[in-house]
Coordinates of C-alpha atoms in Angstrom, one line a residue:
M1202 CA -25.0 -3.2 -23.9
H1203 CA -27.6 -1.0 -25.5
A1204 CA -26.5 0.7 -28.7
E1205 CA -27.6 4.1 -27.2
T1206 CA -25.3 3.6 -24.2
V1207 CA -22.3 2.8 -26.5
L1208 CA -22.9 6.0 -28.4
K1209 CA -23.7 8.2 -25.4
L1210 CA -27.3 8.9 -26.4
T1211 CA -30.4 9.8 -24.6
M1212 CA -33.8 8.3 -25.5
Q1213 CA -34.8 11.5 -27.2
D1214 CA -31.7 11.7 -29.5
T1215 CA -32.2 11.3 -33.3
L1216 CA -30.3 9.1 -35.7
Q1217 CA -28.6 12.3 -36.9
Q1218 CA -27.3 12.8 -33.3
A1219 CA -26.2 9.2 -33.2
A1220 CA -24.1 9.7 -36.4
Q1221 CA -22.5 12.8 -34.9
N1222 CA -21.7 11.0 -31.7
R1223 CA -20.3 8.0 -33.7
D1224 CA -18.0 10.4 -35.5
A1225 CA -17.0 12.1 -32.2
W1226 CA -16.0 8.7 -30.7
I1227 CA -14.0 7.7 -33.8
R1228 CA -12.1 11.1 -33.7
A1229 CA -11.4 10.7 -30.0
Y1230 CA -10.0 7.2 -30.4
R1231 CA -7.8 8.2 -33.3
E1232 CA -6.5 11.2 -31.5
I1233 CA -5.5 9.1 -28.5
V1234 CA -3.8 6.6 -30.8
S1235 CA -1.7 9.4 -32.3
E1236 CA -0.4 10.1 -28.8
H1237 CA -0.1 6.4 -27.8
P1238 CA 0.4 4.1 -30.7
A1239 CA 0.4 1.0 -28.5
A1240 CA -3.3 1.5 -28.0
E1241 CA -4.1 1.1 -31.7
D1242 CA -5.4 -2.5 -31.5
L1243 CA -7.9 -1.7 -28.8
A1244 CA -8.9 1.6 -30.4
E1245 CA -9.7 -0.2 -33.7
Q1246 CA -11.9 -2.7 -31.7
L1247 CA -13.7 0.2 -30.1
I1248 CA -14.2 2.0 -33.4
D1249 CA -15.7 -1.1 -34.9
R1250 CA -17.9 -1.3 -31.8
V1251 CA -19.4 2.2 -32.2
Q1252 CA -20.0 1.5 -35.9
R1253 CA -21.9 -1.7 -35.1
A1254 CA -23.9 0.2 -32.5
Y1255 CA -24.8 2.8 -35.1
A1256 CA -25.8 0.1 -37.5
V1257 CA -28.2 -1.3 -34.8
L1258 CA -29.9 2.1 -34.5
E1259 CA -30.0 2.5 -38.3
E1260 CA -31.8 -0.8 -38.7
R1261 CA -34.2 0.1 -36.0
E1262 CA -34.9 3.4 -37.7
T1263 CA -35.5 1.6 -41.0
L1264 CA -38.0 -0.6 -39.3
R1265 CA -39.9 2.3 -37.8
S1266 CA -40.1 4.0 -41.3
D1267 CA -41.7 0.8 -42.8
G1268 CA -44.8 0.3 -40.7
S1269 CA -45.8 -2.9 -42.6
L1270 CA -42.9 -4.8 -41.2
C1271 CA -44.0 -4.1 -37.6
Q1272 CA -47.2 -5.9 -38.3
D1273 CA -45.5 -9.2 -39.1
P1274 CA -45.1 -11.0 -35.7
A1275 CA -42.7 -13.6 -37.0
Y1276 CA -40.5 -10.9 -38.6
M1277 CA -40.5 -8.8 -35.4
E1278 CA -39.6 -11.7 -33.2
E1279 CA -36.6 -12.5 -35.4
F1280 CA -35.6 -8.9 -35.6
I1281 CA -35.7 -8.5 -31.8
R1282 CA -33.7 -11.7 -31.3
Q1283 CA -31.0 -10.5 -33.7
E1284 CA -30.9 -7.0 -32.2
E1285 CA -30.4 -8.5 -28.7
Q1286 CA -27.5 -10.6 -30.0
Q1287 CA -26.0 -7.6 -31.7
E1288 CA -26.2 -5.5 -28.5
A1289 CA -24.9 -8.3 -26.3
A1290 CA -21.8 -8.4 -28.5
L1291 CA -21.2 -4.7 -27.7
D1292 CA -20.1 -5.6 -24.2
G1293 CA -16.3 -5.8 -23.5
T1294 CA -13.6 -6.4 -20.9
F1295 CA -12.1 -2.9 -21.3
P1296 CA -13.0 -0.2 -18.7
L1297 CA -16.7 0.8 -18.8
G1298 CA -17.3 -2.3 -21.0
R1299 CA -20.5 -3.3 -19.0
E1300 CA -23.9 -1.6 -19.4
E1301 CA -24.2 -0.7 -15.7
D1302 CA -20.7 0.9 -15.6
A1303 CA -21.1 2.8 -18.8
A1304 CA -24.6 4.0 -18.1
F1305 CA -23.4 5.3 -14.7
A1306 CA -20.3 7.1 -16.0
L1307 CA -21.6 8.5 -19.3
P1308 CA -23.4 11.6 -17.9
Y1309 CA -20.3 12.7 -16.0
F1310 CA -17.7 12.8 -18.8
P1311 CA -17.5 14.1 -22.4
I1312 CA -16.7 11.6 -25.2
P1313 CA -12.9 12.4 -25.4
D1314 CA -12.5 11.6 -21.6
L1315 CA -14.6 8.4 -21.9
A1316 CA -12.5 7.3 -24.8
R1317 CA -9.3 7.8 -22.7
I1318 CA -10.8 5.8 -19.8
Q1319 CA -11.8 2.9 -22.2
L1320 CA -8.3 2.8 -23.6
G1321 CA -6.6 2.7 -20.2
F1322 CA -5.6 6.3 -19.8
A1323 CA -7.8 7.3 -16.9
A1324 CA -4.9 9.1 -15.3
Q1325 CA -5.0 11.7 -18.0
V1326 CA -8.6 12.5 -17.3
H1327 CA -9.1 15.6 -15.2
T1328 CA -12.0 15.5 -12.7
G1329 CA -12.1 19.2 -11.8
T1330 CA -11.7 20.8 -8.4
Y1331 CA -14.0 19.8 -5.6
S1332 CA -16.1 22.3 -3.7
E1333 CA -19.3 22.1 -1.6
Y1334 CA -21.5 22.7 -4.6
A1335 CA -19.6 20.5 -7.1
Q1336 CA -20.4 17.0 -5.9
D1337 CA -20.1 15.8 -9.5
V1338 CA -16.3 16.1 -9.0
L1339 CA -16.5 13.5 -6.3
V1340 CA -18.5 11.2 -8.6
R1341 CA -16.0 11.5 -11.4
K1342 CA -13.1 10.8 -9.0
G1343 CA -15.1 7.8 -7.7
I1344 CA -15.6 6.4 -11.2
L1345 CA -11.8 6.8 -12.0
L1346 CA -10.9 5.0 -8.8
E1347 CA -13.3 2.2 -9.6
V1348 CA -11.6 1.8 -13.0
L1349 CA -8.3 1.3 -11.1
G1350 CA -10.0 -1.2 -8.7
Q1351 CA -9.6 1.1 -5.7
W1352 CA -13.0 0.2 -4.3
K1353 CA -12.6 1.6 -0.8
E1354 CA -11.3 5.0 -2.1
A1355 CA -14.2 5.1 -4.6
E1356 CA -16.7 4.3 -1.8
R1357 CA -15.4 7.3 0.2
C1358 CA -15.9 9.6 -2.8
Y1359 CA -19.5 8.4 -3.2
Q1360 CA -20.1 8.8 0.5
G1361 CA -19.8 12.6 0.0
V1362 CA -22.8 12.6 -2.4
S1363 CA -25.8 11.9 -0.2
T1364 CA -28.4 13.4 -2.5
S1365 CA -28.4 10.7 -5.3
S1366 CA -29.9 7.3 -4.8
V1367 CA -28.0 6.1 -7.9
V1368 CA -24.7 7.1 -6.4
Q1369 CA -25.6 5.6 -3.0
Q1370 CA -26.3 2.3 -4.9
R1371 CA -22.9 2.6 -6.5
E1372 CA -21.3 3.2 -3.0
F1373 CA -22.9 0.0 -1.7
A1374 CA -21.6 -1.9 -4.8
C1375 CA -18.1 -0.6 -4.1
R1376 CA -18.4 -1.6 -0.5
T1377 CA -19.5 -5.1 -1.5
K1378 CA -16.6 -5.4 -4.0
A1379 CA -14.1 -4.2 -1.4
Q1380 CA -15.4 -6.9 1.0
E1381 CA -15.1 -9.5 -1.7
Q1382 CA -11.6 -8.4 -2.6
G1383 CA -10.6 -8.1 1.0
E1384 CA -11.7 -11.7 1.7
A1385 CA -9.8 -13.0 -1.4
L1386 CA -6.6 -11.2 -0.2
Y1387 CA -7.1 -12.5 3.3
Q1388 CA -7.3 -16.0 2.1
K1389 CA -4.2 -15.5 0.0
G1390 CA -2.4 -14.3 3.1
M1391 CA -3.6 -17.3 5.1
A1392 CA -2.3 -19.6 2.4
C1393 CA 1.1 -18.0 2.8
V1394 CA 0.9 -18.4 6.6
E1395 CA 0.1 -22.1 6.1
Q1396 CA 3.4 -22.4 4.2
L1397 CA 5.1 -20.3 6.9
D1398 CA 5.8 -17.6 4.3
W1399 CA 5.2 -14.7 6.6
D1400 CA 7.0 -12.3 4.3
G1401 CA 4.6 -13.2 1.5
A1402 CA 1.6 -12.9 3.8
W1403 CA 2.3 -9.3 4.8
Y1404 CA 1.3 -7.7 1.5
P1405 CA -2.1 -9.4 1.0
F1406 CA -2.9 -8.9 4.7
S1407 CA -2.1 -5.2 4.5
Q1408 CA -4.2 -4.8 1.4
A1409 CA -7.1 -6.7 2.9
A1410 CA -6.9 -4.5 6.1
D1411 CA -7.0 -1.4 3.9
L1412 CA -10.2 -2.7 2.5
G1413 CA -11.7 -3.1 6.0
H1414 CA -11.1 -6.8 6.6
R1415 CA -10.9 -7.1 10.4
E1416 CA -9.3 -10.6 10.5
A1417 CA -6.5 -9.4 8.2
L1418 CA -6.1 -6.4 10.5
A1419 CA -5.8 -8.9 13.4
E1420 CA -3.1 -10.9 11.6
L1421 CA -1.2 -7.7 10.9
G1422 CA -1.4 -6.9 14.6
F1423 CA 0.1 -10.3 15.5
M1424 CA 2.8 -10.0 12.9
T1425 CA 3.8 -6.4 13.9
V1426 CA 3.9 -7.1 17.6
Y1427 CA 6.2 -10.1 17.2
G1428 CA 8.1 -8.7 14.2
T1429 CA 7.1 -11.7 12.1
G1430 CA 7.5 -11.0 8.4
C1431 CA 8.0 -7.3 9.1
G1432 CA 9.7 -4.9 11.4
R1433 CA 8.7 -5.2 15.0
C1434 CA 6.6 -2.3 16.5
I1435 CA 4.6 -3.2 19.6
E1436 CA 2.7 0.0 19.7
E1437 CA 1.6 -0.2 16.1
G1438 CA 0.7 -3.9 16.4
L1439 CA -1.4 -3.2 19.5
D1440 CA -3.3 -0.5 17.6
Y1441 CA -4.1 -3.0 14.9
L1442 CA -5.2 -5.7 17.4
R1443 CA -7.3 -3.3 19.4
T1444 CA -9.1 -2.0 16.3
A1445 CA -9.8 -5.5 15.1
A1446 CA -11.0 -6.6 18.6
K1447 CA -13.4 -3.6 18.7
Q1448 CA -14.8 -4.7 15.4
G1449 CA -15.5 -8.2 16.8
S1450 CA -12.4 -10.3 16.0
A1451 CA -12.2 -13.0 18.6
Y1452 CA -8.7 -13.9 17.3
A1453 CA -7.5 -10.3 18.0
C1454 CA -9.0 -10.6 21.5
Q1455 CA -7.1 -13.8 22.1
V1456 CA -3.8 -12.4 20.9
L1457 CA -4.3 -9.4 23.3
W1458 CA -4.9 -11.5 26.4
E1459 CA -2.1 -13.9 25.5
L1460 CA 0.3 -10.9 25.2
H1461 CA -0.7 -10.0 28.7
D1462 CA 0.0 -13.5 29.9
E1463 CA 3.4 -13.3 28.2
G1464 CA 4.2 -10.3 30.4
L1465 CA 3.6 -7.4 28.0
R1466 CA 2.9 -4.6 30.4
D1467 CA 1.2 -2.5 27.7
V1468 CA -1.8 -4.8 28.1
T1469 CA -3.0 -4.6 31.7
G1470 CA -4.8 -7.4 33.5
A1471 CA -8.1 -5.4 33.4
E1472 CA -7.8 -4.9 29.6
A1473 CA -6.9 -8.6 29.0
Q1474 CA -9.9 -9.7 31.1
A1475 CA -12.2 -7.4 29.1
W1476 CA -11.0 -8.7 25.7
C1477 CA -11.2 -12.3 27.0
R1478 CA -14.8 -11.7 28.1
A1479 CA -15.6 -10.2 24.7
A1480 CA -14.3 -13.3 23.0
A1481 CA -16.1 -15.6 25.4
E1482 CA -19.4 -13.9 24.6
Q1483 CA -18.8 -15.0 21.0
G1484 CA -18.5 -18.6 22.2
N1485 CA -14.7 -18.8 22.0
A1486 CA -13.7 -21.9 23.9
K1487 CA -10.2 -20.7 24.8
A1488 CA -11.6 -17.5 26.2
L1489 CA -14.1 -19.4 28.4
A1490 CA -11.3 -21.6 29.7
R1491 CA -9.0 -18.6 30.3
L1492 CA -11.7 -16.8 32.3
E1493 CA -11.9 -19.7 34.7
D1494 CA -8.2 -19.2 35.6
G1495 CA -8.8 -15.5 36.3
F1496 CA -6.5 -12.5 35.7
D1497 CA -4.2 -10.7 38.1
L1498 CA -5.9 -7.4 38.6
R1499 CA -3.5 -6.0 41.2
P1500 CA -1.9 -2.6 40.5
V1501 CA 0.9 -2.8 38.0
T1502 CA 3.4 -1.4 40.4
E1503 CA 2.7 -4.2 42.9
I1504 CA 3.1 -6.9 40.1
L1505 CA 6.4 -5.2 38.9
R1506 CA 7.9 -5.1 42.4
E1507 CA 7.2 -8.8 42.7
R1508 CA 8.9 -9.5 39.4
I1509 CA 11.9 -7.4 40.5
G1510 CA 12.2 -9.6 43.5
Q1511 CA 12.3 -12.6 41.1
G1512 CA 15.3 -11.0 39.2
D1513 CA 13.4 -9.5 36.3
V1514 CA 15.7 -6.7 35.0
D1515 CA 13.1 -5.3 32.6
A1516 CA 10.7 -4.9 35.5
L1517 CA 13.1 -2.2 36.9
W1518 CA 12.7 -0.1 33.8
Y1519 CA 8.9 -0.6 33.6
L1520 CA 8.5 0.3 37.3
A1521 CA 10.5 3.5 36.8
Q1522 CA 8.1 4.4 34.0
E1523 CA 5.1 3.7 36.2
L1524 CA 6.4 5.8 39.1
G1525 CA 6.9 8.9 36.8
D1526 CA 9.0 11.8 37.7
T1527 CA 10.0 10.8 41.3
Q1528 CA 13.2 10.2 43.2
E1529 CA 12.1 6.5 43.6
A1530 CA 11.7 6.2 39.8
A1531 CA 15.2 7.6 39.3
G1532 CA 16.6 5.0 41.6
Y1533 CA 15.0 2.2 39.7
M1534 CA 16.1 3.7 36.4
Q1535 CA 19.7 3.7 37.6
Q1536 CA 19.4 0.1 38.9
A1537 CA 18.1 -0.9 35.4
A1538 CA 21.0 0.8 33.6
D1539 CA 23.6 -0.7 36.0
A1540 CA 22.0 -4.1 35.2
G1541 CA 22.4 -3.5 31.5
Q1542 CA 18.7 -3.1 30.7
V1543 CA 18.7 -1.7 27.1
D1544 CA 15.9 0.8 27.5
A1545 CA 17.6 2.4 30.5
L1546 CA 20.9 2.5 28.7
L1547 CA 19.3 4.3 25.8
F1548 CA 17.6 6.7 28.2
Y1549 CA 20.9 7.7 29.8
A1550 CA 22.7 7.7 26.4
E1551 CA 20.2 10.3 25.1
L1552 CA 20.4 12.2 28.3
Y1553 CA 24.2 12.5 28.3
G1554 CA 24.3 13.0 24.5
D1555 CA 22.0 16.1 24.4
P1556 CA 24.0 19.3 24.0
A1557 CA 20.9 21.3 25.0
Q1558 CA 21.4 20.2 28.6
P1559 CA 25.0 21.4 29.3
E1560 CA 24.8 20.4 33.0
L1561 CA 24.4 16.7 31.9
Y1562 CA 26.1 16.7 28.5
D1563 CA 28.9 14.1 28.5
P1564 CA 29.5 12.5 25.1
V1565 CA 32.0 9.9 26.5
K1566 CA 29.3 8.6 28.9
A1567 CA 26.7 8.7 26.1
D1568 CA 29.0 6.6 23.8
A1569 CA 29.6 4.1 26.7
C1570 CA 25.9 3.7 27.2
Y1571 CA 25.2 3.3 23.4
R1572 CA 28.0 0.7 23.2
Q1573 CA 26.6 -1.3 26.1
A1574 CA 23.2 -1.4 24.3
A1575 CA 24.8 -2.1 21.0
E1576 CA 26.6 -5.1 22.4
Q1577 CA 23.2 -6.6 23.2
G1578 CA 22.2 -6.1 19.6
C1579 CA 20.1 -3.0 20.0
E1580 CA 19.5 -1.6 16.5
K1581 CA 18.8 2.0 17.7
A1582 CA 22.1 2.1 19.6
I1583 CA 24.1 0.6 16.6
L1584 CA 22.7 3.1 14.1
T1585 CA 23.1 6.0 16.5
L1586 CA 26.8 5.1 17.0
G1587 CA 27.2 5.2 13.3
D1588 CA 25.5 8.7 13.1
R1589 CA 27.6 10.0 16.0
A1590 CA 30.7 9.3 13.9
L1591 CA 29.8 12.3 11.8
H1592 CA 30.2 16.0 12.5
R1593 CA 27.0 18.0 12.8
E1594 CA 27.3 19.5 9.3
D1595 CA 28.2 16.2 7.6
P1596 CA 25.7 14.5 5.3
P1597 CA 25.2 10.7 5.8
F1598 CA 27.3 8.5 3.5
W1599 CA 24.3 7.7 1.3
N1600 CA 23.6 11.4 0.7
R1601 CA 27.0 12.5 -0.6
T1602 CA 26.7 15.3 -3.1
E1603 CA 30.1 15.3 -4.7
D1604 CA 32.3 13.0 -6.7
P1605 CA 33.7 10.3 -4.3
A1606 CA 37.2 11.1 -5.5
A1607 CA 36.7 14.7 -4.4
V1608 CA 35.5 13.8 -0.8
P1609 CA 38.1 15.0 1.8
E1610 CA 39.9 12.1 3.4
D1611 CA 38.7 13.0 6.9
L1612 CA 35.0 13.0 5.8
R1613 CA 35.6 9.7 3.9
Q1614 CA 36.9 8.1 7.1
R1615 CA 33.9 9.4 9.1
H1616 CA 31.6 8.0 6.4
R1617 CA 33.4 4.7 6.5
T1618 CA 32.9 4.5 10.3
Q1619 CA 29.3 5.2 9.9
F1620 CA 29.0 2.6 7.2
D1621 CA 30.7 0.0 9.4
W1622 CA 28.0 0.5 12.1
Y1623 CA 25.2 0.4 9.5
L1624 CA 26.7 -2.8 8.1
K1625 CA 26.7 -4.3 11.6
A1626 CA 23.0 -3.3 12.0
A1627 CA 22.1 -4.8 8.6
Q1628 CA 23.9 -8.0 9.6
G1629 CA 21.8 -8.0 12.8
G1630 CA 18.6 -7.8 10.7
C1631 CA 18.0 -4.1 10.6
V1632 CA 16.0 -3.7 7.4
S1633 CA 16.3 0.1 7.2
A1634 CA 20.1 -0.2 7.2
M1635 CA 20.1 -2.8 4.4
S1636 CA 19.1 -0.4 1.7
H1637 CA 21.8 2.1 2.6
V1638 CA 24.4 -0.7 2.7
A1639 CA 23.3 -1.8 -0.8
A1640 CA 23.5 1.7 -2.1
A1641 CA 27.0 2.1 -0.7
Y1642 CA 28.2 -1.1 -2.5
H1643 CA 26.5 -0.1 -5.7
Y1644 CA 27.9 3.4 -5.9
G1645 CA 31.3 2.4 -4.5
Y1646 CA 31.3 4.9 -1.6
P1647 CA 32.5 4.8 1.1
V1648 CA 33.5 1.2 0.3
E1649 CA 34.8 -0.5 -2.9
Q1650 CA 32.2 -0.8 -5.6
D1651 CA 30.7 -4.4 -5.5
D1652 CA 27.4 -5.0 -7.2
R1653 CA 27.3 -8.6 -5.9
Q1654 CA 27.2 -7.3 -2.4
A1655 CA 24.8 -4.5 -3.4
F1656 CA 22.4 -7.1 -4.9
L1657 CA 22.8 -9.3 -1.8
W1658 CA 21.7 -6.6 0.6
A1659 CA 19.0 -5.3 -1.7
S1660 CA 17.6 -8.8 -1.9
R1661 CA 17.6 -9.2 1.9
S1662 CA 15.9 -5.9 2.3
A1663 CA 13.3 -6.9 -0.4
D1664 CA 12.8 -10.3 1.4
A1665 CA 12.0 -8.4 4.6
G1666 CA 9.3 -6.5 2.8
D1667 CA 11.0 -3.1 2.5
S1668 CA 9.5 -1.3 -0.5
Y1669 CA 12.7 0.5 -1.5
G1670 CA 14.6 -2.7 -1.2
M1671 CA 12.1 -4.4 -3.6
Y1672 CA 12.6 -1.5 -6.1
A1673 CA 16.4 -1.6 -5.8
C1674 CA 16.5 -5.4 -6.2
G1675 CA 14.2 -5.1 -9.2
Y1676 CA 16.6 -2.5 -10.7
F1677 CA 19.5 -4.9 -10.3
Y1678 CA 17.6 -7.7 -11.9
E1679 CA 16.5 -5.5 -14.8
H1680 CA 20.0 -4.3 -15.6
A1681 CA 22.0 -7.5 -14.6
L1682 CA 23.9 -5.7 -11.8
G1683 CA 25.5 -8.2 -9.5
C1684 CA 23.2 -11.0 -10.8
E1685 CA 21.9 -12.5 -14.1
Q1686 CA 19.3 -10.5 -15.9
D1687 CA 15.8 -11.6 -15.0
L1688 CA 13.1 -9.3 -16.3
S1689 CA 10.3 -11.4 -14.9
A1690 CA 11.7 -11.1 -11.4
A1691 CA 12.3 -7.4 -11.9
L1692 CA 8.7 -6.9 -13.0
L1693 CA 7.4 -8.8 -10.0
L1694 CA 9.5 -6.8 -7.6
Y1695 CA 8.7 -3.4 -9.2
T1696 CA 5.0 -4.4 -8.9
R1697 CA 5.2 -5.3 -5.3
A1698 CA 7.2 -2.1 -4.5
A1699 CA 4.7 0.1 -6.5
E1700 CA 1.7 -1.5 -4.7
A1701 CA 3.5 -0.6 -1.4
G1702 CA 3.7 3.0 -2.6
E1703 CA 7.3 3.2 -3.9
L1704 CA 7.4 6.0 -6.5
G1705 CA 10.6 4.9 -8.2
A1706 CA 9.0 1.5 -8.9
M1707 CA 5.9 3.2 -10.3
Y1708 CA 8.1 5.2 -12.8
R1709 CA 9.9 2.0 -13.9
L1710 CA 6.6 0.2 -14.5
I1711 CA 5.2 3.2 -16.5
D1712 CA 8.3 3.1 -18.7
I1713 CA 8.2 -0.7 -19.1
Y1714 CA 4.5 -0.9 -19.9
E1715 CA 4.5 2.1 -22.3
T1716 CA 7.1 0.6 -24.6
G1717 CA 7.3 -3.1 -23.6
R1718 CA 10.4 -5.2 -23.0
K1719 CA 11.7 -8.5 -24.2
G1720 CA 9.0 -11.0 -23.1
I1721 CA 6.9 -8.2 -21.6
P1722 CA 4.3 -6.7 -24.0
A1723 CA 3.3 -3.1 -23.8
D1724 CA 0.2 -2.5 -21.7
P1725 CA -1.2 1.0 -21.9
A1726 CA -3.9 0.3 -19.3
K1727 CA -1.3 -0.7 -16.7
A1728 CA 1.0 2.2 -17.6
S1729 CA -2.0 4.5 -17.1
R1730 CA -2.8 2.8 -13.8
Y1731 CA 0.7 3.5 -12.4
R1732 CA 0.7 7.1 -13.8
F1733 CA -2.5 7.6 -11.8
A1734 CA -1.1 6.0 -8.7
A1735 CA 2.1 8.2 -9.0
G1736 CA -0.1 11.3 -9.0
M1737 CA 0.7 12.2 -12.6
N1738 CA -1.9 14.3 -14.4
W1739 CA -4.2 14.0 -11.4
D1740 CA -6.0 16.9 -9.7

C-alpha cells in the first residue's frame, strides 16, 4: 500500500502534513484502546505501520533534497526496490488493509472513524442521515457493510449513487463478491444434502439465496414445500420455486411440474406445462420426456369431480374452494367435514368459534371440530385447543408476569391445560411449541422445574432450525443447565442463531467477544460486527 494512502494524504500534501496526519492516527488508535483495551495489540501494529509509512515519505523527501543522488541510476534502482518492499509491507488483513479498499474509503471518513473501522469497531461509526442530496451517506454505509461482508446490502447502497464511476465499479465488485460467496454457500448446502443433513443445508442455502443464487432459492423452495429441514409452508415454497424458475432454474421448473403431477392443485396443468417447456428449451432431458406424455389441461373443477368419484376426500375441500360462495360449494364443504377432512374441520371450527357471528357461535361445536382435527395430528388445531383453555384476559403460560407461587390456582390450571396441548404439539414435531415447552421446564411454570427436559426441547427446536431454539440451547450449554458445560457448542449455536437474526444471541456474542471466555479469546472485530448487526450505534 502506498505510504500516502496509509497516512490519508493527497499528492499535494507536504511532509509537514504527513507528520500531522501520523500524529492524528496515533492519537486516534490510543483513544480507542483506552475505551477497548482488548484492541491494544492490533492498535500497536497499526501505530507501527503509520510510523513506517512516514519513514518512507521522509526518505523520499531526503532524496529529493539531494539532487546528486537522483543522478546515480544504480542508487535509484536500489532505492525504488527498497521503497516498493517497504510499501508492500504496509498491507494488512485488518479492515481497509488493502490499497484499493483504503483508497476508496479514505475520502469519506475522518481519521478517527477510519481508525475505528480498522480496529473492528465499524458499528460505532456514524454515517449521517441520508437525503436526496447526501449520496455520500449511502457510500459510507456501503463501505461499512462491505467491512462486515454484507456484499448484497453494500451493492444496494452503491446503486443509489449513479453519478460516480468509481462507486459503480465498487458496486460491480460487490455484486461479483456476492455471487462468489453465494456459490460457495450453495456448494456448502449441497454437501449437507449429499449427507442427508437437511437441517444443516437450510442455513447456507438461505444465505446463498439472499445473495441472489437462484439454485439455492430453488432448493429452499423444495425444502419449504415438503417441510424438509424446516417448517412446511406450501405457499412460501412455491414463491421460492417460481422466482427461481423465472430466473432460469431448470431444477425449479422440474420441481413445479412434479408437484402438479403429485396432485398439488396450487400448480395447475397449464402452469406445469409452461414450466416444463421452459426447462425443455434449456435442453432438460426430463422435461422433454415429460412433454411427450402431455398434461391434463381440463378445468380444475372437472379434474376434482373425477377425484371425488375415486374417493379423494381432499378433493371435496378443494372443489368447495374452486366453486366459491355458492350453495353447491357449501354442500361439498359439509361433505368434506363429515368425512374428517382437516381443512374443512378447521373452517367449521373457526366459524363456530367466532363470537363476532352470534348466529353461528357455538363453542361446543368448535371444540368438537378442533378435537377431530387434532386427532389427525393437525398442529393448528392442537395449539388452538391449548389457547382456548384460557380466558380472554389470560396471558399465555410463557408470558406470566408474576411470581409462580402467587398465580391463582384457577389460572395455574388453565395454564397447565394449555401447556399439555403445547407439549402434545411439540411431541408431534411443532417447532414453535418446542421453545415454549423448553421455557416452561426451565422456569418451572406451569410444570415442575426440570432443566434436563428444558435442554431436551431446546435442542430439538435448535435441530429443527429455529433461531430462538438455537439461542436457548446455546444458553443452556454456556451455563451447564440440564447438560454439561460446552462453550464451543454454545458459541456455535449463538453464531447460527445470530446469523438467523436472533437478537438475544447477538447480545451474548457481543459479551463473549468483548471480554473472552475460557478457550475463547476476545475478538473486538467480531464483537463490533454483532453490535452492528444488532443495530447498536447505527443510524
